[in-house]
């Protein structure tokens, strides 16, 4: 008997990377999953790859209506919602001196308010189902400064606090909320870092277990937190980073310098 038999999951950013790996883990445990994201072609290909227990729905986490419709489509398709992974997000660069307010706001709207929108819709569906478990994908940037990534760091630090607040709010409804904080993981989003020799080397210097992570490394702890094995765990923000958060944030200025104005 699988750990997710009879369970229905919803994964934002589920068409690739960490989100897709989390969807795969739920399916491997016997669950069914709706993957959501903005790129329909990517979602459809991921759903074909993951198999018949997976469906897909367009979803833009910067839109209340889009998130509400995607969660409603999940319940309509599968009958309920018990599990959710909020993996949709974006990277950004910019210093306090040269970042534009609009860019800062866009990062927060996607990475923070997008998680809030998802939590809001997911928790309402889970309350109707009698409870559930949600995992937010945060980052080591929530705990360690990353120079010239101010908006991203702020957004992920806020996701951690939102996770704790949501856990406190929703526990009485049988809904658990946790977060994971990945380090450098080999995904399309992180390609500018993993493909850069200097950036990759500095990340590895910061890790006691010195290797680039995989999406499956992250999905393994996400699956545990979603499962009943973690039934007494809520409000936790767990590092999945080779020990990176024991040390310091990476030095990425030389990677980013060509993309920023000089003043």
Steps between C-alpha positions, in 0.01 A plus 500: 500500500643836396538798732274708270234243407168679455662843528468786252781751452537840336843634399568851374807523280439132437615485140872486570774494760416462866126522443501217247718287728253554785210398277693187403553415866129528577414276206765248611323489836166415341350848473351696214619849416399814317807691382458871435704768328502772238651307205237264362741316270739427788216386724355267238838340433561456873158342547571253219834416659357453849220272383124454520471599867595858409295775337596861434337841519623848403570718803660840552574549871494880456124479437240423769255382238750269332605332825142460620401349165794257499418369849131478408596302188700259717202433727268469200733251329597284798231565761706660781835650595728359772857598404661809348848615403553867421805495274422782256747785525752721327857610550616860492812712532546857611653697783322741731676781312405406145191276510177647373199501730294331228747210476510463880119494509480243219732265689291529816174463309618171350704348782309622805152613405480210254557261790235683703250472215575129472475440875169684510339290228661171606406534866137568420485183289686300766270622776209367298684165466566474874866605502820477302868587470673783314869552429637832374824507304714769660880533470822529698470866393236530771771449761823618335562827322575467129661825392321668210192280545316721750148451369539124471641468851224717645232302320626165626551623857138613493391160365653341809305727734183454295550124533518530878197728518297275271590197711376682809181612326411169337594240758154506654365388162735203477722672243878491542727753330877469468773631272825369358802718425700356210857601431650487151297244306549390140187650341430725203440793737845459654682441168671842499665397829565130446648567155734773628827352626571778750149503644482124529841484667404759760178317582694178546748672734203586722371140526627236744347248256651660192285416200224663300163371613236332287129561479450151641705595809241769570200289403600232752463732799190663349336158468582423863348829617188440291455150636340373819849408619533872577159524668638691801718739301373843400639851469854379425741635238745222414830548320582264212836642407797275573545699820538834321310695767771408751735740321438813289312619196668465160705775338332558163585859416727416209227285349243777529717806428451495119122517546488800734560871445834630627355769727 
